[in-house]
Amino acid sequence: MDANNLVIRNLHVAVDGKEILKGIDLTIEQGKIHAVMGPNGSGKSTLAYALAGHPRYEVTDGEVWYKGQDVLDLEPNERSKLGMFLAFQYPVAVAGVSVANFLRAALNAHRAQEGVDPKETAIPMAEYRKLIKQRMDMLNMAPDFARRYLNEGFSGGEKKRLEILQMAMLQPSIAILDETDSGLDIDALKIVAEGVNRVKEDRPELGVMVITHYQRLLNYIKPDIVHVLMNGQIVREGGPELALELEDRGYDFIREEVFGNAS
Amino acid sequence: MPAKQQTSTSLDAVHFTSFLNGRQEPSWLTTQRREAWAAFEAADMPFWRRTSLKGFQFSDFSPASAQVTISWDGSDAGVVVLPLAEAIDQHPELVQKVLYSAIRSDRDKFAALNNAFVADGVFVYVPKNTTVEQPIHVQYAVPAAGAMVAVRTLALIEHHSSATIIEEYVSSDPNAPAMVLSGAEITLADEANVTFNSVQTLGAQVYNFGGQQLRLLGKDAHAEWVNLVIGAKTQNVRLEADLQGNGSNIEWNGLIYANRQQQLLVAPTLHHAGLNTEGQINFKTVVDDEAYAVFDGMVRIPKTGQGTNSDLRENALHLSKNSRSDSIPGLEIDANEVKAGHGSTSGQLDEEQLFYLLSRGLPPVEAKRMIVLGFVGEIIDLLADEDLRDQIEALVAAKI
């Protein structure tokens, strides 16, 4: 097993006492793009939140390994420092906290080392300004974006671009994109997808899990492997052609094959 | 110089007589002081439902002078910026127009005492058609343990003029017990404009009793008012914006940040007496540990206040189980053509915000600090002085 792969084994997750994920087995390989597709209510977002460590998502069984660490034992901030990144489907607004200040604090948290004065590891201001400008230029973002409050009054497209900017700044090794396409028109979707591709170009070892309901995002972020999530389990895996087949035929044919005609 | 009576152990007529004998003031002022002292002696201890005076004794305090530091770099023609005593001496007729305009001796025992002893402060006069660009910054420092100081910020802004006034209450010794009788009385003529920042960061053993009023007497007068209440052991301060001038308007923001055993109360009233006046009150409250904060707000629209547009908001954030806050937004409307809204919210730290920040690698303590600073930062950012903003932000960050 390659320690740089994210390995999920028999993951069971409950929300408010109701089991949503019923034994997920999935490996996200270093440098590969994985699409996780599924109909509404199949557990896609639950998978994303559980991997990021949201307290409302209770892991009842299973394990998740990354870089030799039992991910489920780690706090959300420790998972981030380990190199995991979740691009939220619904990014949260935080009034009074500017994008620039927030990203600097996050970057410094990543650079912090135990037993070392944080002032020593903190990114120098000039270097930080240069870095954020370079990343914002890469994502075609206007400079005033950094001064705005985190997601406060942002359009859907702006929110998703901010998620990708955060990814570009924090340089994760595993990125989980939770329905990054939802609520975006085709132009916004192209911009966001291009941002993801640029971050990936910059960092070819990045492993990506693209969670989506629709195939259209996968026209712009090309997956190596497609997994189909249904009723809290991975029921089918295949190459990029599987996504196209789902686009053509919908999810019903898989549902029938896996669960029979009952539903 | 007002008399200091640091050695005496009780606040009695001897103090007052000695105080009065040390001053040579116009007779109207001496009369007011005597009446105020009589009112103080006659009044019972106030009963305040939401401010506990348990353990408070007048005899623990003696009159003293606050250290007043006035900083102003301006030199505009006709503008007066003077310590109160000098202003009384040089411009008694101007001082008389504002002093005692808001704080009434018959309000309660503390207001009476305040009026009897008011000695330190600043007086600002801005003549017609004058824009004072440089902010006028005054700091009141409580000098020593056991001190009672009576302080007032006075300003008279004439027709078509503007000024920025920043007052700061601090303790020289953060652990010294003291009683502060605070006050601000500011009057605006037609088309006058004031930015008033009042920042209270007194020590943890200080009682602060007082009142502040902005009177927008003139038509189309405009005020921006920021109140920051961060220090003191116990505070009971009434605030009033009196929109008498037709078309006058105010943007009024405030913050109460109480932790440990602090009990902090502000009672803002927005009085829409004129025609077509506009006012927004937006206060934020943070309570932590065992602290108790009260926002007792009121919007009054009398019959004369047709065309009023008023809004009152208060949002409270609770950071501990044992902290409390009361929000009492009140509306009294006697005019029929008005727009008036109010609302208050109260809640704990938002779990989703916290998780979002954690998911980016911020440790829990830092994530919490960032969210709280963001919540209060919207108010702190309104302060007219950048150094003061940084200082207050650091002070609040240390409280979290």
XYZ file of C-alpha atoms in Angstrom:
663
model
C 0.000 0.000 0.000
C 1.351 3.415 -0.940
C 1.261 5.705 2.102
C 0.655 8.675 -0.193
C -2.703 7.266 -1.239
C -5.770 8.079 0.826
C -7.187 4.707 1.785
C -10.765 4.357 3.003
C -11.845 0.984 4.335
C -15.333 -0.119 5.284
C -16.305 3.416 6.317
C -19.649 3.673 8.094
C -20.945 7.137 8.970
C -24.128 8.198 10.736
C -25.739 11.600 10.947
C -28.103 12.243 13.865
C -28.145 8.510 14.512
C -29.065 7.552 10.938
C -26.543 5.547 8.987
C -25.695 7.233 5.687
C -22.460 5.574 4.623
C -22.635 1.804 4.799
C -19.135 0.572 4.269
C -17.192 2.644 1.766
C -14.037 1.144 0.274
C -12.156 3.644 -1.807
C -8.552 4.587 -2.505
C -7.611 8.016 -3.816
C -4.260 7.633 -5.500
C -1.494 10.166 -5.435
C -1.540 12.242 -8.604
C -4.822 10.784 -9.882
C -8.202 12.409 -10.387
C -11.072 10.365 -9.021
C -14.681 11.236 -9.665
C -17.238 10.140 -7.100
C -20.652 10.329 -8.720
C -24.042 9.562 -7.333
C -27.655 10.651 -7.230
C -29.021 12.996 -4.565
C -29.013 11.487 -1.104
C -26.478 8.801 -1.941
C -24.042 10.044 0.725
C -21.567 12.052 -1.375
C -21.396 15.077 0.890
C -21.417 12.879 3.972
C -18.270 11.236 2.650
C -16.634 14.623 2.127
C -17.538 15.981 5.576
C -16.599 12.754 7.347
C -13.172 12.788 5.714
C -12.691 16.392 6.826
C -13.793 15.561 10.374
C -17.029 17.496 10.808
C -18.299 16.751 14.340
C -21.858 16.102 13.184
C -20.740 13.140 11.062
C -20.208 10.202 13.358
C -17.923 7.452 12.136
C -19.376 4.225 13.471
C -16.989 1.812 11.800
C -14.075 1.588 9.390
C -10.765 3.299 8.915
C -9.083 5.981 6.835
C -5.330 6.018 6.334
C -3.126 8.703 4.867
C 0.633 9.146 5.067
C 0.859 6.449 7.685
C -1.665 8.145 9.945
C -5.073 7.036 11.115
C -6.972 10.054 9.809
C -10.019 9.389 11.986
C -7.893 9.995 15.067
C -6.994 13.491 13.922
C -8.730 16.776 14.582
C -9.971 18.687 11.510
C -7.056 21.135 11.675
C -4.568 18.257 11.934
C -6.073 16.647 8.839
C -5.527 19.926 7.020
C -1.915 20.057 8.145
C -1.476 16.487 6.947
C -2.289 17.709 3.448
C -6.024 17.087 3.130
C -8.256 19.813 1.740
C -12.024 19.990 1.389
C -13.531 22.480 -1.039
C -16.947 23.040 0.515
C -20.180 22.732 -1.388
C -21.531 25.550 0.762
C -18.600 27.706 1.883
C -19.332 29.475 5.157
C -19.420 33.260 5.499
C -17.458 34.752 8.381
C -18.159 38.452 8.817
C -15.318 40.690 9.867
C -12.593 38.237 8.787
C -10.844 39.272 5.601
C -9.763 36.725 3.009
C -6.167 37.964 3.275
C -5.976 37.725 7.066
C -7.658 34.369 7.121
C -5.382 32.842 4.508
C -2.286 34.163 6.243
C -3.442 32.650 9.537
C -4.159 29.331 7.791
C -0.793 29.339 6.049
C 0.995 30.108 9.306
C -0.914 27.334 11.052
C 0.406 24.958 8.389
C 3.955 26.223 8.842
C 3.846 26.061 12.639
C 5.987 23.399 14.275
C 5.649 22.002 17.735
C 8.070 23.579 20.178
C 9.044 26.386 17.811
C 8.012 29.996 18.326
C 5.288 30.651 15.711
C 6.959 33.967 14.920
C 9.929 32.056 13.547
C 7.891 29.893 11.204
C 5.386 32.579 10.141
C 5.545 33.654 6.523
C 7.114 37.129 6.199
C 4.529 39.722 5.174
C 6.278 40.661 1.917
C 6.587 37.033 0.897
C 2.934 36.436 1.754
C 1.743 39.396 -0.300
C 3.746 38.164 -3.255
C 2.371 34.657 -2.896
C -1.297 35.617 -2.616
C -0.966 38.037 -5.526
C 0.613 35.359 -7.672
C -2.120 32.814 -6.812
C -4.887 35.333 -7.361
C -3.408 36.276 -10.709
C -3.264 32.598 -11.603
C -6.996 32.322 -10.851
C -7.844 35.641 -12.565
C -9.100 37.220 -9.360
C -9.373 40.981 -8.816
C -7.036 42.331 -6.099
C -9.874 43.696 -3.935
C -11.060 40.112 -3.381
C -8.444 39.647 -0.650
C -9.779 42.561 1.373
C -13.365 41.326 1.439
C -14.828 39.425 4.356
C -14.749 35.660 3.989
C -17.635 34.651 1.681
C -19.709 37.544 3.020
C -21.972 38.683 0.204
C -20.110 36.521 -2.311
C -21.880 35.175 -5.380
C -21.941 31.404 -5.887
C -19.098 31.637 -8.375
C -17.001 33.834 -6.093
C -17.411 31.409 -3.219
C -16.197 28.495 -5.311
C -13.259 30.482 -6.639
C -12.295 31.374 -3.094
C -12.280 27.662 -2.263
C -9.867 27.069 -5.130
C -7.717 30.039 -4.050
C -7.481 28.502 -0.587
C -6.445 25.240 -2.179
C -3.815 27.020 -4.267
C -2.444 28.753 -1.170
C -2.402 25.763 1.167
C -0.964 23.334 -1.431
C -2.667 20.173 -0.205
C -1.686 16.711 -1.435
C -5.268 15.420 -1.362
C -8.144 17.658 -2.463
C -11.800 16.755 -2.053
C -14.068 18.919 -4.204
C -17.601 18.606 -2.880
C -20.064 19.466 -5.659
C -17.893 22.357 -6.742
C -20.108 22.651 -9.817
C -23.361 23.134 -7.924
C -25.006 26.497 -8.403
C -22.584 27.609 -11.111
C -23.423 28.649 -14.626
C -21.245 27.262 -17.378
C -18.871 30.251 -17.470
C -18.284 30.185 -13.726
C -17.869 26.432 -13.903
C -15.176 26.734 -16.570
C -13.262 29.307 -14.523
C -13.363 27.174 -11.398
C -12.397 24.005 -13.286
C -9.514 25.791 -14.932
C -8.374 26.928 -11.477
C -8.350 23.338 -10.272
C -6.398 22.246 -13.333
C -3.801 24.951 -12.777
C -3.294 23.970 -9.183
C -2.925 20.369 -10.348
C -0.421 21.352 -13.064
C 1.579 23.146 -10.424
C 1.524 20.083 -8.235
C 1.209 16.907 -10.276
C 1.354 14.654 -7.195
C -1.996 16.112 -6.012
C -4.660 13.459 -5.620
C -8.172 14.763 -6.296
C -11.610 13.475 -5.383
C -14.221 15.260 -7.476
C -17.653 14.711 -5.988
C -20.450 15.506 -8.415
C -23.948 14.625 -9.424
C -23.491 15.566 -13.076
C -21.028 14.687 -15.734
C -20.613 18.260 -17.012
C -17.836 19.217 -14.548
C -15.900 16.176 -15.776
C -15.731 17.723 -19.244
C -13.347 20.231 -17.710
C -11.680 18.231 -14.939
C -10.836 14.914 -16.598
C -11.065 11.987 -14.214
C -8.776 8.959 -14.326
C -11.216 6.815 -12.399
C -14.957 7.087 -11.821
C -16.689 5.646 -8.733
C -20.434 5.463 -8.359
C -21.847 5.996 -4.893
C -25.358 4.776 -4.175
C -27.174 4.076 -0.923
C -23.992 4.728 1.025
C -21.800 2.288 -0.869
C -19.483 2.353 -3.869
C -21.438 0.189 -6.318
C -19.474 0.590 -9.537
C -16.030 1.707 -10.701
C -14.703 2.394 -14.160
C -12.797 4.732 -16.450
C -13.954 8.145 -17.720
C -16.391 6.403 -20.062
C -18.510 5.432 -17.050
C -19.301 9.096 -16.450
C -20.458 9.477 -20.031
C -22.602 6.397 -19.729
C -24.241 7.850 -16.609
C -24.849 11.066 -18.512
C -26.619 9.094 -21.232
C -28.539 6.607 -19.200
C -28.934 8.204 -15.753
C -28.401 6.353 -12.495
C -31.406 4.036 -12.800
C -29.749 1.348 -14.847
C -27.072 0.903 -12.174
C -29.681 0.969 -9.442
C -31.565 -1.802 -11.204
C -28.437 -3.874 -11.744
C -27.282 -3.501 -8.148
C -30.498 -3.410 -6.159
C -32.949 -4.982 -8.582
C -36.176 -3.459 -9.750
C -37.608 -2.902 -6.289
C -36.791 0.836 -6.171
C -7.272 72.609 40.380
C -10.101 70.793 42.122
C -9.403 69.840 45.676
C -8.141 66.355 46.394
C -9.404 64.673 49.492
C -7.654 61.341 49.276
C -7.314 60.980 53.037
C -10.963 61.264 53.972
C -12.961 58.075 54.351
C -16.459 59.201 53.464
C -18.109 61.333 50.871
C -19.868 64.118 52.724
C -20.647 67.835 52.680
C -17.094 68.627 53.752
C -15.855 67.247 50.475
C -18.292 69.284 48.510
C -17.667 72.543 50.366
C -13.951 72.092 50.028
C -14.362 71.343 46.330
C -16.509 74.424 45.809
C -14.223 76.711 47.791
C -11.327 75.782 45.591
C -13.103 77.070 42.506
C -14.031 80.488 41.192
C -16.784 79.918 38.707
C -19.752 81.849 37.297
C -22.676 81.966 39.659
C -24.960 79.914 37.374
C -22.500 77.050 37.632
C -22.099 77.327 41.397
C -25.876 77.325 41.724
C -26.133 74.211 39.564
C -23.494 72.483 41.637
C -25.243 73.317 44.891
C -28.573 72.091 43.557
C -26.918 68.933 42.359
C -25.307 68.322 45.719
C -28.667 68.860 47.445
C -30.244 66.388 45.018
C -27.491 63.884 45.757
C -28.049 64.184 49.495
C -31.820 63.919 49.144
C -31.907 60.987 46.730
C -32.105 57.368 47.778
C -29.783 54.822 46.348
C -31.243 53.903 42.939
C -32.759 50.493 42.459
C -31.644 49.177 39.113
C -33.053 45.838 38.089
C -30.139 45.051 35.826
C -27.227 46.648 37.631
C -26.292 45.248 40.993
C -24.817 47.729 43.451
C -24.117 45.063 46.032
C -20.911 45.922 47.848
C -20.833 49.466 46.525
C -20.363 52.239 49.087
C -19.873 55.930 48.463
C -17.559 56.016 51.459
C -15.005 53.929 49.557
C -14.298 56.870 47.259
C -13.061 60.442 47.486
C -13.115 63.176 44.862
C -9.980 63.343 42.749
C -8.855 64.732 39.428
C -8.684 62.562 36.364
C -5.564 62.924 34.276
C -6.817 64.576 31.132
C -4.734 64.405 27.980
C -6.028 66.353 25.015
C -4.378 65.792 21.653
C -5.264 67.901 18.685
C -3.012 69.095 15.893
C -5.453 71.468 14.281
C -5.319 75.272 14.215
C -8.610 76.191 12.560
C -9.719 79.789 13.096
C -12.173 80.250 15.944
C -12.144 76.608 17.030
C -11.889 76.110 20.776
C -10.429 72.918 22.233
C -9.745 73.441 25.929
C -9.689 71.597 29.225
C -13.059 72.124 30.882
C -11.822 74.405 33.688
C -10.145 76.753 31.219
C -13.201 76.771 28.998
C -15.408 77.706 31.950
C -13.025 80.552 32.646
C -12.624 81.802 29.077
C -15.937 80.911 27.384
C -18.545 80.568 30.150
C -21.450 81.533 27.865
C -20.550 78.791 25.371
C -20.043 76.173 28.067
C -23.417 77.058 29.542
C -25.093 76.104 26.269
C -24.087 72.465 26.621
C -23.118 71.695 30.203
C -26.033 70.018 32.034
C -28.046 69.819 28.815
C -28.367 66.038 29.101
C -27.372 64.833 32.534
C -30.083 65.946 34.944
C -29.471 66.066 38.659
C -32.953 64.730 39.347
C -32.293 61.562 37.300
C -30.670 59.632 40.124
C -28.142 59.900 42.914
C -25.180 59.259 40.627
C -26.223 61.830 38.042
C -26.588 64.378 40.853
C -23.145 63.572 42.217
C -21.745 63.770 38.715
C -23.174 67.257 38.229
C -22.020 68.463 41.620
C -18.405 67.484 41.056
C -17.925 67.617 37.290
C -14.512 69.205 36.920
C -12.341 67.449 34.380
C -13.074 67.263 30.736
C -12.767 68.853 27.392
C -14.770 71.575 25.742
C -14.938 71.802 21.967
C -16.458 74.682 20.040
C -16.576 74.747 16.255
C -17.845 78.033 14.766
C -19.982 78.240 11.614
C -18.760 76.864 8.289
C -15.685 75.219 9.712
C -14.457 71.732 8.941
C -12.102 70.476 11.605
C -10.041 67.841 9.799
C -7.824 66.672 12.650
C -9.557 64.412 15.173
C -9.775 65.782 18.687
C -8.604 63.035 21.006
C -9.080 63.185 24.746
C -8.025 60.562 27.238
C -9.293 60.426 30.805
C -7.123 58.398 33.145
C -8.332 57.442 36.605
C -5.392 58.361 38.824
C -5.419 56.151 41.925
C -7.216 53.642 44.087
C -10.269 55.081 45.804
C -10.608 57.968 43.384
C -13.956 59.396 42.366
C -13.685 61.376 39.160
C -16.432 63.347 37.439
C -15.616 63.862 33.803
C -17.387 65.478 30.887
C -16.867 65.803 27.179
C -18.651 68.880 25.872
C -19.004 70.039 22.307
C -20.960 72.623 20.419
C -20.806 72.305 16.649
C -22.277 75.262 14.818
C -24.034 75.595 11.471
C -22.457 73.707 8.561
C -19.422 72.609 10.555
C -17.897 69.295 11.437
C -15.537 67.644 13.880
C -14.344 64.235 15.027
C -14.110 63.718 18.770
C -12.588 60.636 20.374
C -12.835 60.140 24.126
C -11.114 57.350 25.984
C -11.585 56.239 29.576
C -8.653 54.301 31.030
C -7.247 53.360 34.425
C -3.646 54.225 35.245
C -3.578 51.194 37.507
C -5.675 48.374 36.045
C -6.380 46.912 39.493
C -7.271 50.117 41.341
C -10.870 50.403 42.557
C -12.458 53.697 41.539
C -15.735 55.391 40.730
C -16.077 57.190 37.423
C -18.945 59.588 36.826
C -18.779 59.944 33.091
C -20.619 62.198 30.729
C -20.784 63.603 27.249
C -23.017 66.432 26.076
C -22.722 67.321 22.424
C -24.947 69.707 20.490
C -25.205 70.071 16.732
C -26.681 73.041 14.865
C -28.100 73.044 11.299
C -26.146 70.860 8.889
C -23.514 70.197 11.519
C -21.691 66.934 11.491
C -19.969 65.025 14.259
C -18.133 61.748 14.525
C -18.030 60.775 18.165
C -16.110 57.739 19.437
C -16.408 56.848 23.092
C -14.100 54.063 24.238
C -14.228 52.715 27.766
C -11.392 50.397 28.829
C -11.366 51.076 32.566
C -9.759 48.714 35.084
C -11.501 45.640 36.442
C -12.384 47.244 39.816
C -13.999 50.412 38.505
C -17.631 51.504 38.709
C -18.726 53.620 35.781
C -21.974 55.563 36.053
C -22.909 58.125 33.504
C -24.775 59.505 30.592
C -24.024 60.636 27.096
C -26.175 62.647 24.761
C -25.901 63.829 21.223
C -28.446 66.559 20.543
C -29.054 67.080 16.859
C -30.870 70.356 17.230
C -30.388 71.671 13.734
C -31.978 70.548 10.504
C -30.046 67.990 8.480
C -27.507 67.535 11.244
C -25.596 64.271 10.988
C -23.828 62.158 13.579
C -21.792 58.990 13.565
C -21.481 57.590 17.027
C -19.423 54.607 18.164
C -19.568 53.347 21.760
C -17.093 50.729 22.910
C -17.618 49.292 26.359
C -14.844 46.908 27.278
C -13.556 47.663 30.763
C -14.891 48.335 34.273
C -16.318 46.073 36.937
C -19.811 47.549 36.778
C -21.194 50.012 34.291
C -24.562 51.710 34.066
C -24.511 54.316 31.328
C -27.457 55.869 29.549
C -27.026 57.090 26.031
C -29.328 59.292 24.050
C -29.436 60.561 20.530
C -31.959 63.312 20.301
C -32.961 63.956 16.692
C -34.807 67.234 17.048
C -33.736 68.887 13.821
C -35.843 68.057 10.775
C -33.983 65.686 8.491
C -31.276 64.995 11.048
C -29.783 61.527 11.095
C -27.470 59.273 13.017
C -25.528 56.076 12.463
C -24.917 54.592 15.837
C -22.793 51.511 16.464
C -21.591 49.961 19.647
C -19.886 47.032 21.277
C -20.093 45.600 24.763
C -17.459 42.988 25.552
C -17.819 41.540 29.045
C -15.875 38.692 30.589
C -14.878 37.437 34.050
C -17.336 39.003 36.517
C -18.016 42.191 34.576
C -21.536 43.639 34.649
C -21.909 46.130 31.849
C -25.059 47.964 30.879
C -25.784 50.475 28.176
C -29.184 51.992 27.685
C -29.349 53.770 24.338
C -32.396 55.799 23.424
C -33.027 57.120 19.969
C -35.465 59.988 20.084
C -37.013 60.965 16.746
C -38.582 64.316 17.594
C -38.039 66.076 14.253
C -39.629 65.484 10.875
C -38.078 62.954 8.508
C -35.261 61.931 10.789
C -33.276 58.752 10.311
C -31.468 56.592 12.817
C -29.767 53.229 12.888
C -28.640 51.598 16.084
C -26.425 48.565 15.685
C -24.875 47.104 18.819
C -22.942 43.903 19.357
C -22.495 42.149 22.649
C -20.015 39.458 23.618
C -20.201 37.773 27.009
C -17.777 35.220 28.407
C -16.975 33.555 31.764
C -19.535 34.737 34.350
C -20.112 38.147 32.825
C -23.451 39.898 32.410
C -24.180 42.453 29.709
C -27.316 44.454 29.149
C -28.477 46.299 26.084
C -31.538 48.278 27.109
C -32.433 50.036 23.882
C -35.351 52.262 23.061
C -36.633 53.999 19.959
C -39.105 56.808 20.645
C -41.102 58.419 17.908
C -43.428 61.124 19.253
C -46.297 62.643 17.239
C -43.918 65.232 15.825
C -41.740 62.539 14.291
C -43.591 61.992 11.009
C -41.472 60.508 8.259
C -39.098 58.838 10.700
C -36.966 55.981 9.462
C -35.558 54.033 12.350
C -33.862 50.732 12.902
C -32.497 49.097 16.023
C -30.348 45.938 15.959
C -28.514 44.058 18.626
C -26.595 40.806 18.242
C -25.170 38.950 21.175
C -22.561 36.213 21.201
C -22.241 33.931 24.215
C -18.883 32.292 24.708
C -19.571 30.497 27.978
C -22.431 28.698 29.692
C -22.363 30.948 32.739
C -22.392 34.266 30.936
C -25.635 36.140 30.442
C -26.900 38.963 28.338
C -30.207 40.770 28.278
C -31.414 42.563 25.234
C -34.442 44.755 25.644
C -35.194 46.522 22.390
C -38.156 48.837 22.870
C -40.264 50.845 20.474
C -42.680 53.645 21.353
C -44.393 55.093 18.354
C -46.969 57.888 18.426
C -46.582 59.103 14.838
C -48.365 57.250 12.047
C -46.152 57.747 9.008
C -42.978 56.081 10.078
C -40.742 53.157 9.305
C -39.345 51.489 12.378
C -37.755 48.099 12.740
C -35.969 46.318 15.473
C -34.424 42.969 16.112
C -32.042 41.191 18.331
C -30.284 37.865 18.114
C -28.329 35.897 20.601
C -26.339 32.773 20.039
C -23.206 30.813 20.598
C -20.169 30.483 18.445
C -21.330 29.163 15.070
C -20.262 25.515 14.716
C -20.144 25.719 10.926
C -17.879 28.766 10.966
C -15.645 27.058 13.492
C -15.406 23.896 11.408
C -14.684 25.882 8.257
C -11.697 27.574 9.892
C -10.482 24.350 11.515
C -10.651 22.588 8.169
C -8.060 25.079 6.889
C -5.618 24.141 9.613
C -6.330 26.793 12.257
C -6.077 25.390 15.792
C -9.361 25.633 17.748
C -8.255 28.516 19.996
C -7.127 30.573 17.041
C -10.227 29.772 15.010
C -12.424 30.912 17.876
C -10.399 34.094 18.343
C -10.661 34.863 14.647
C -14.455 34.448 14.562
C -14.952 36.567 17.681
C -12.584 39.250 16.413
C -14.502 39.221 13.157
C -17.784 39.645 15.020
C -16.511 42.614 17.029
C -14.228 43.862 14.259
C -17.163 45.236 12.306
C -17.623 47.736 15.138
C -13.955 48.275 16.045
C -13.180 49.003 12.386
C -15.436 52.060 12.640
C -13.131 53.854 15.073
C -11.728 57.020 13.582
C -8.161 56.433 14.775
C -6.019 53.638 13.391
C -3.716 53.316 16.420
C -6.718 53.139 18.693
C -8.242 50.445 16.457
C -5.111 48.296 16.744
C -4.928 48.886 20.473
C -8.567 47.902 21.026
C -8.255 44.865 18.798
C -5.249 43.686 20.833
C -7.154 44.325 24.053
C -10.138 42.307 22.857
C -7.918 39.536 21.456
C -6.379 39.215 24.909
C -9.828 38.823 26.466
C -10.844 35.936 24.198
